[in-house]
CSV table of C-alpha atoms in Angstrom, one decimal:
chain,number,residue,atom,x,y,z
A,89,VAL,CA,39.6,37.3,55.3
A,90,ALA,CA,42.8,34.7,54.0
A,91,SER,CA,46.4,34.4,55.1
A,92,GLY,CA,48.9,31.9,52.8
A,93,LYS,CA,50.1,30.9,56.8
A,94,GLY,CA,49.0,30.3,60.3
A,95,GLY,CA,49.9,32.5,62.8
A,96,VAL,CA,49.4,35.8,61.4
A,97,GLY,CA,46.8,36.8,63.8
A,98,LYS,CA,43.9,36.6,61.0
A,99,SER,CA,41.3,34.9,62.7
A,100,THR,CA,41.6,37.3,65.4
A,101,LEU,CA,41.5,39.9,63.0
A,102,SER,CA,38.1,38.6,61.4
A,103,ALA,CA,36.5,38.3,65.2
A,104,ASN,CA,37.1,42.1,65.9
A,105,LEU,CA,36.2,43.4,61.8
A,106,ALA,CA,33.0,41.3,62.2
A,107,VAL,CA,32.3,43.0,65.9
A,108,ALA,CA,33.1,46.6,64.4
A,109,PHE,CA,30.9,45.9,61.4
A,110,ALA,CA,28.0,44.9,63.5
A,111,GLN,CA,29.0,47.9,65.8
A,112,LEU,CA,28.9,50.4,63.2
A,113,GLY,CA,25.5,49.5,62.5
A,114,GLN,CA,25.3,46.9,59.9
A,115,ARG,CA,23.8,43.3,60.3
A,116,THR,CA,26.5,40.5,60.4
A,117,GLY,CA,27.5,37.3,60.0
A,118,ILE,CA,30.9,35.0,60.7
A,119,LEU,CA,31.7,32.5,59.3
A,120,ASP,CA,34.3,30.0,61.0
A,121,ALA,CA,35.9,28.2,57.7
A,122,ASP,CA,39.3,27.7,59.4
A,123,VAL,CA,38.1,23.9,59.8
A,124,TYR,CA,41.2,23.0,60.9
A,125,GLY,CA,41.8,25.8,63.3
A,126,HIS,CA,38.5,26.8,64.4
A,127,SER,CA,38.7,29.5,67.5
A,128,ILE,CA,36.0,32.0,66.3
A,129,PRO,CA,33.6,31.0,69.0
A,130,HIS,CA,36.6,31.1,71.3
A,131,LEU,CA,37.8,34.3,70.3
A,132,LEU,CA,33.9,35.9,70.6
A,133,GLY,CA,32.8,34.1,74.1
A,134,ILE,CA,30.4,32.8,72.6
A,135,ARG,CA,29.5,29.0,74.2
A,136,GLN,CA,25.8,28.2,73.2
A,137,LYS,CA,25.0,25.8,70.4
A,138,PRO,CA,23.2,26.3,67.0
A,139,VAL,CA,19.5,25.2,67.4
A,140,ALA,CA,18.0,23.0,64.6
A,141,VAL,CA,14.3,24.6,63.7
A,142,ASP,CA,12.1,23.2,60.5
A,143,ARG,CA,15.3,22.1,58.9
A,144,MET,CA,17.4,25.0,59.4
A,145,ILE,CA,20.3,26.0,61.8
A,146,VAL,CA,19.8,28.9,63.8
A,147,PRO,CA,22.9,30.4,64.6
A,148,PRO,CA,24.4,31.3,68.0
A,149,VAL,CA,24.5,35.1,68.2
A,150,ARG,CA,26.9,37.6,70.1
A,151,GLY,CA,24.9,40.9,70.9
A,152,GLU,CA,23.9,41.6,67.0
A,153,LEU,CA,26.3,39.7,65.7
A,154,LYS,CA,25.8,36.0,64.1
A,155,LEU,CA,28.0,33.0,63.8
A,156,MET,CA,28.9,29.6,62.4
A,157,SER,CA,31.6,27.4,63.6
A,158,ILE,CA,32.3,23.6,63.0
A,159,GLY,CA,33.5,23.8,66.8
A,160,PHE,CA,29.8,24.0,67.7
A,161,PHE,CA,29.2,20.5,66.5
A,162,LEU,CA,32.8,18.6,68.0
A,163,ASP,CA,33.0,17.6,71.6
A,164,ASP,CA,35.9,18.8,73.7
A,165,ASN,CA,38.2,20.0,71.1
A,166,GLN,CA,38.1,17.4,68.8
A,167,PRO,CA,40.5,17.3,65.5
A,168,VAL,CA,38.8,17.7,62.7
A,169,MET,CA,40.1,14.4,60.4
A,170,TRP,CA,37.9,15.3,56.9
A,171,ARG,CA,38.9,15.1,53.5
A,172,GLY,CA,37.8,17.6,51.0
A,173,PRO,CA,34.4,16.2,49.5
A,174,MET,CA,33.2,16.8,53.6
A,175,LEU,CA,34.5,20.1,53.8
A,176,HIS,CA,33.0,20.8,50.9
A,177,ARG,CA,29.5,20.2,52.0
A,178,ALA,CA,30.1,21.0,55.2
A,179,LEU,CA,31.2,24.7,53.8
A,180,GLU,CA,27.8,24.7,51.6
A,181,GLN,CA,25.3,23.6,54.6
A,182,PHE,CA,26.9,26.3,56.5
A,183,LEU,CA,26.0,28.4,53.6
A,184,THR,CA,22.9,27.6,52.7
A,185,ASP,CA,21.1,25.6,55.7
A,186,VAL,CA,21.9,28.6,58.2
A,187,HIS,CA,19.3,31.2,59.2
A,188,TRP,CA,21.3,33.9,58.7
A,189,GLY,CA,18.5,36.6,57.6
A,190,GLU,CA,19.3,39.6,56.0
A,191,LEU,CA,22.9,40.6,56.3
A,192,ASP,CA,24.9,43.5,55.0
A,193,VAL,CA,28.4,41.7,55.6
A,194,LEU,CA,29.3,38.0,56.2
A,195,VAL,CA,32.9,38.3,57.4
A,196,VAL,CA,34.5,34.4,56.5
A,197,ASP,CA,37.8,33.4,58.1
A,198,MET,CA,39.6,31.5,55.8
A,199,PRO,CA,41.8,28.5,56.9
A,200,PRO,CA,45.7,29.1,56.3
A,201,GLY,CA,46.6,28.0,52.0
A,202,THR,CA,45.1,27.3,49.8
A,203,GLY,CA,43.6,23.7,50.1
A,204,ASP,CA,40.5,22.4,49.3
A,205,VAL,CA,38.4,25.1,51.4
A,206,ALA,CA,39.8,28.1,49.9
A,207,ILE,CA,38.6,26.3,46.2
A,208,SER,CA,35.2,25.4,48.0
A,209,LEU,CA,34.7,28.7,49.1
A,210,GLY,CA,35.5,30.5,45.8
A,211,GLN,CA,33.2,28.1,44.1
A,212,LEU,CA,30.4,29.1,46.7
A,213,LEU,CA,31.0,32.8,47.0
A,214,PRO,CA,31.9,33.8,43.5
A,215,ARG,CA,31.2,36.7,44.3
A,216,ALA,CA,33.3,37.3,47.6
A,217,GLU,CA,35.7,40.0,48.1
A,218,THR,CA,39.3,39.0,49.6
A,219,LEU,CA,41.2,40.4,52.2
A,220,VAL,CA,44.8,39.1,52.7
A,221,VAL,CA,46.4,39.4,56.0
A,222,THR,CA,50.2,39.6,56.4
A,223,THR,CA,52.9,40.2,59.3
A,224,PRO,CA,55.7,43.0,58.8
A,225,GLN,CA,58.4,40.1,57.6
A,226,PRO,CA,59.6,39.1,54.2
A,227,ALA,CA,58.6,35.4,54.6
A,228,ALA,CA,55.2,36.1,55.7
A,229,GLN,CA,54.5,38.4,53.4
A,230,GLU,CA,56.1,35.7,50.4
A,231,VAL,CA,53.7,33.1,51.7
A,232,ALA,CA,50.5,35.9,51.9
A,233,SER,CA,51.1,36.6,48.4
A,234,ARG,CA,50.1,33.1,47.1
A,235,ALA,CA,46.8,33.6,49.4
A,236,GLY,CA,46.2,37.1,47.3
A,237,ALA,CA,46.9,35.2,43.6
A,238,MET,CA,44.7,32.2,44.8
A,239,ALA,CA,42.0,34.3,45.0
A,240,GLN,CA,42.2,35.7,41.8
A,241,LYS,CA,42.5,33.3,40.3
A,242,THR,CA,39.1,31.2,41.7
A,243,GLY,CA,37.1,34.7,40.3
A,244,MET,CA,37.3,36.7,43.6
A,245,ARG,CA,38.0,40.4,44.3
A,246,LEU,CA,40.6,41.2,45.9
A,247,ILE,CA,40.4,44.3,47.9
A,248,GLY,CA,43.4,45.0,49.7
A,249,VAL,CA,45.5,43.8,52.2
A,250,VAL,CA,46.2,44.4,56.1
A,251,GLU,CA,49.1,44.5,57.8
A,252,ASN,CA,49.2,42.7,61.6
A,253,MET,CA,51.6,42.7,64.4
A,254,THR,CA,53.5,45.7,63.0
A,255,GLY,CA,55.9,47.0,65.3
A,256,ASP,CA,59.7,46.0,66.7
A,257,VAL,CA,59.6,42.5,66.7
A,258,PHE,CA,58.6,41.5,63.5
A,259,GLY,CA,59.6,45.0,61.8
A,260,SER,CA,57.3,47.1,59.7
A,261,GLY,CA,56.6,47.3,55.8
A,262,GLY,CA,55.9,43.6,54.5
A,263,GLY,CA,52.2,44.7,54.0
A,264,GLU,CA,53.0,47.8,51.7
A,265,ARG,CA,55.2,45.0,49.6
A,266,LEU,CA,52.9,42.6,49.5
A,267,ALA,CA,49.9,45.4,48.1
A,268,GLU,CA,52.5,46.3,45.6
A,269,GLU,CA,52.9,43.3,44.7
A,270,LEU,CA,49.6,42.5,44.1
A,271,GLY,CA,48.1,45.8,42.9
A,272,VAL,CA,45.9,46.3,45.9
A,273,PRO,CA,45.7,49.2,47.9
A,274,LEU,CA,46.8,48.3,51.8
A,275,ILE,CA,43.9,48.7,53.7
A,276,GLY,CA,45.7,49.3,57.2
A,277,SER,CA,48.4,48.2,59.6
A,278,VAL,CA,47.8,47.0,62.9
A,279,PRO,CA,50.0,47.5,65.9
A,280,LEU,CA,51.7,44.5,68.0
A,281,ASP,CA,49.6,44.9,70.6
A,282,PRO,CA,49.7,41.9,73.9
A,283,LEU,CA,45.8,43.5,74.9
A,284,LEU,CA,44.8,42.5,71.8
A,285,ARG,CA,45.9,38.8,72.7
A,286,GLU,CA,44.7,38.8,76.3
A,287,CYS,CA,41.3,39.4,74.9
A,288,GLY,CA,41.2,36.8,72.3
A,289,ASP,CA,42.2,34.7,75.4
A,290,ALA,CA,39.6,35.7,77.8
A,291,GLY,CA,36.9,35.7,74.8
A,292,GLU,CA,36.0,39.6,75.3
A,293,PRO,CA,36.4,41.2,71.5
A,294,LEU,CA,39.2,44.1,71.9
A,295,MET,CA,36.4,46.1,70.2
A,296,VAL,CA,34.2,45.8,72.9
A,297,ALA,CA,36.6,45.5,76.2
A,298,ALA,CA,38.8,48.1,74.6
A,299,PRO,CA,37.3,50.4,71.9
A,300,GLU,CA,40.0,53.2,71.9
A,301,SER,CA,42.7,51.3,72.1
A,302,SER,CA,45.2,52.0,69.0
A,303,SER,CA,44.4,48.5,68.1
A,304,ALA,CA,40.9,48.9,68.1
A,305,GLN,CA,41.0,52.5,66.0
A,306,ALA,CA,43.3,50.8,63.5
A,307,LEU,CA,40.5,47.8,63.1
A,308,ARG,CA,38.1,50.4,62.8
């Protein structure tokens, strides 16, 4: 799950999409690859730490959903101050040394932009499918198109666009324009919903706390 810029709700969508997959009976994992802005553990309300067993890392779980994040290995919200090679090695470990078991879906929350992490994931997950998240306004749409182009250049399959925060504040239509520009479908639009933000802050995914809300239905 990628976006060109921060602040479009990509991590919130990633977390809730992973919960939705798990609720639909898919064996699901979520990898928080947004190394500098890791927020998935907070959004899912997961506070337990990974456990090392026989040189493998056993990931924390929420219900049936498995999660790995760099946030588990840092103390007191410390910043990550790494260069490219360290980022690549960390991502490689999260994909090869974590005991994910048999998964149907691994949701990867990408960092904003088209830097080291995006390039590394293109190499480490050559068969990955990319979903681009944008908010409706043209400024966000323009930057998100770079993330889509990046995915295509690294060999990932671009499967579609999701427009987040649709509504009066940001307008609408940016997702549709971006999808047309990239030549992929607009998979869905998620309305601007205070409940989605409140649930994320509380560490209780919207898909669990308010499964019948319009936002949860759009995500599902």
